[in-house]
Amino acid sequence: MIRCDNGLFTLHTKHTTYQMKAGAHGVLLHTYYGPRVEGCDLSYRIRYVDRGFSPVPEEAGRDRTFSLDVLPQEYSACGMGDFRLPALDLELPNGSRGADLRYKSFRVEEGKYALEGLPAFRGGEGETLVVVLEDAAAGLDVELYYGVLEDYDIITRAVKLFNRGGQAVKIRQAASLCLDFQRGDLDLITFDGKHVLERSPSRGPLLPGVRSAGSVRGSSSHQHNPFVILCEHSAGEDHGLCYAACLLYSGNFQAAAERSQFENIRLTLGIHPWHFCWTLAPGEGFTTPEAALCCSKDGLAPLSHRLHRAIRERLIRDPWAGQPRPVLLNNWEATMFDFDADRLASIAKSAAPMGIGLFVMDDGWFGERSSDLAGLGDWTVNEEKLPGGLEALVPRIQSQGMKFGLWIEPEMVNEDSGLYRAHPDWVLQIPGRGKVRSRHQLALDFSRQEVRDHVYGALKTVLSSADISYVKWDVNRSLAAVWSAALPAERQGEAYHRYVLGVYGMLERMRRDFPHMLIEGCSGGGGRFDAGMLYYTPQIWCSDNTDAIDRLRIQYGTSFCYPVCTMGAHVSAVPNAQTGRSVSMETRGVAAMHGTFGYEMDPSRITPEEREVIRRQVAFFKEHQALILQGDYYRLSDPFQNGPFTAWEQVSPDKREALVSVVSGQIQGGPPLWNLRLKGLDPDLRYQVNGGGSYPGGALMEAGWPLPLPWGDYQSWQFYLSAL
Ligand code: GLA
């Protein structure tokens, strides 16, 4: 997997090759990343040409063809003649900016590296390549870590910086990856949106200059996602060369792609440089988050399959990797803050007979929390609503045959709370400036150990007071006016990252203390839906928008990187609380089976017919949940095209089973007669469709399956295929 030969470093996965070379003057050049090629030093592709206004480093003497501004770099720096996107930018005590990196050494370590305090893919039997660069003037070693997930076609990267000199160095920017392409004709796809409409793909050709997407909100955000794709202009689901880059990080990030003057492309991905400045004292180290790269020459579908498998099997941790997830019912949309123990028990009582196995009590159970004006921070049960606390409530729910789960928002505080009154200095806030509130709440300074310890202590008491199977960890605002009372002025640029490390640290602690508890991530829906969180929370509430038709788009966009088993998706009441739209219970169920399935309603208030539909849905989901959550996922149509239907498919790894889901759009007179071409089947097997007739896989894929004619808006169908 890893070959090191005289300064030439080659990484192979099953279908891809990645290569770099320590070239003249110790500059580490990127020679290739793409479909697998064998036995070759690919540096022959690099052109050395004299270009006007492209400077050369001192060692190159009169050789005007050796310019960092032109050559493909493995880890770019700024200030020393490369004017393209930097991966590394340092500030030295003399005020100078930039970095100058030269190859120093390499080593190969057994097993894939892990990163202390940060999420990372697990490598199994893999190896780690570490290429060490140095910036002599700064006294800094820059260690480039490469992990190879061979079977998954994934290459992971992280960077560790060590101050080996005698002076403090400020890291102004340290990206997790830099990737130079010796071509300029690629599209960039980013995943963008807003609260209640996350991760819509935006695709376009790279034009000269920089296109970037990122977040300065303190979390990965609803607005952009730390995941991007670069692909050939003609690439589609099943054809064309595609590259994916994903950052395992839940804070401020920047993904930037530049098409340079010579029609080459550079991609950088890492912590956002805005308001980032990390002081590295002599002897100290800094580790960037991990980034993962994936490449497919056969389009976007294989790219997603590889990422999905790697996330399912090498990122999500036990006991949830590959395991069934509970069908849950959450009371939020049914009750909001207005509930008591009897109301919750009556909801549970009506949910249990339909097969729903987990009851989740959402926001409003603690402190003086009767609206979003008060109570956050006070993690003790409100005994007016829930007399006897969880000790009394949980057995009541369990007596219905359901497990019990709880909503928490540990990172936040209301000013109207005991916690804030006792510790007003524990929030992130700039002295002398006004408070910046959002949803009437302020963010606690999670970079501080004592703040985390206090909140964790209170939560641990609650979580230990009863048999709690599940926690929904929410965070409901973006960070603003960020200033930490615990950091000196010159270290304020560390606050955002220390906050994220604090969140990760607390999640890890919770995982350790409650190893069998399922933690679902949430941030006003999908405002912190990233691979970093998935290391701690194997599923994330995909969006506060539970409208089945909007969800088709949100889940479609999310699917490019993240597998179905990570997407929290529920059936909610109609008219929908976000859109006012009403669609049938059947269609809401089909849409929610594009994720970890559940309900967000009061089932005691629906008709007997609807209850029967739910009973069938739950049974169907439970029967096919391995296929739905762990199967290979195919996008069969693009819901952004406003076509007559949206369709997707899951296929079992042995190709003996498949589930095709279809939702029609707004009805029009004379609806089209459509044959839906399926994917991923075995052409030589015969598949029985919904227990009826059987057809060859080849026919279903090439000739297609005739879709029923819709009657009315937003109809839905599921076709279960099993090989004979
Ligand atoms: C966020 C979540 C919702 C719900 C509310 C509770 O918006 O996304 O699902 O938990 O908070 O306040």
Short mmCIF file of C-alpha atoms and ligand atoms in Angstrom, two decimals, residues 195 330 332 337 362-364 369 372 407 409 439 472 474-476 522-526 541 543-544 600, ligand 1:
data_model
loop_
_atom_site.label_atom_id
_atom_site.label_comp_id
_atom_site.label_asym_id
_atom_site.label_seq_id
_atom_site.Cartn_x
_atom_site.Cartn_y
_atom_site.Cartn_z
CA HIS A 195 -31.65 26.13 8.44
CA ASN A 330 -39.89 12.05 19.56
CA TRP A 332 -41.05 17.67 20.02
CA PHE A 337 -42.53 22.66 25.57
CA ASP A 362 -37.24 16.36 23.74
CA ASP A 363 -36.60 19.89 24.98
CA GLY A 364 -38.46 21.20 28.04
CA ARG A 369 -37.82 25.46 30.73
CA ASP A 372 -36.90 28.92 24.89
CA TRP A 407 -32.77 15.64 24.63
CA GLU A 409 -28.14 20.95 24.76
CA ARG A 439 -32.80 31.85 20.21
CA LYS A 472 -30.08 13.71 21.40
CA ASP A 474 -28.42 19.47 20.26
CA VAL A 475 -26.79 22.86 19.70
CA ASN A 476 -29.10 25.62 18.61
CA CYS A 522 -28.37 17.67 16.16
CA SER A 523 -27.97 21.36 15.53
CA GLY A 524 -31.34 22.87 14.69
CA GLY A 525 -31.53 19.80 12.46
CA GLY A 526 -28.46 19.43 10.26
CA TRP A 541 -30.93 14.69 12.93
CA SER A 543 -32.96 18.70 9.30
CA ASP A 544 -35.61 20.48 11.35
CA GLU A 600 -42.35 13.06 15.47
C1 GLA B 1 -33.78 22.00 17.69
C2 GLA B 1 -33.91 20.58 17.18
C3 GLA B 1 -35.34 20.12 17.27
C4 GLA B 1 -35.80 20.23 18.71
C5 GLA B 1 -35.61 21.64 19.22
C6 GLA B 1 -35.89 21.73 20.70
O1 GLA B 1 -34.39 22.89 16.83
O2 GLA B 1 -33.43 20.46 15.88
O3 GLA B 1 -35.48 18.82 16.80
O4 GLA B 1 -35.06 19.33 19.49
O5 GLA B 1 -34.29 22.10 19.00
O6 GLA B 1 -35.72 23.00 21.19
#
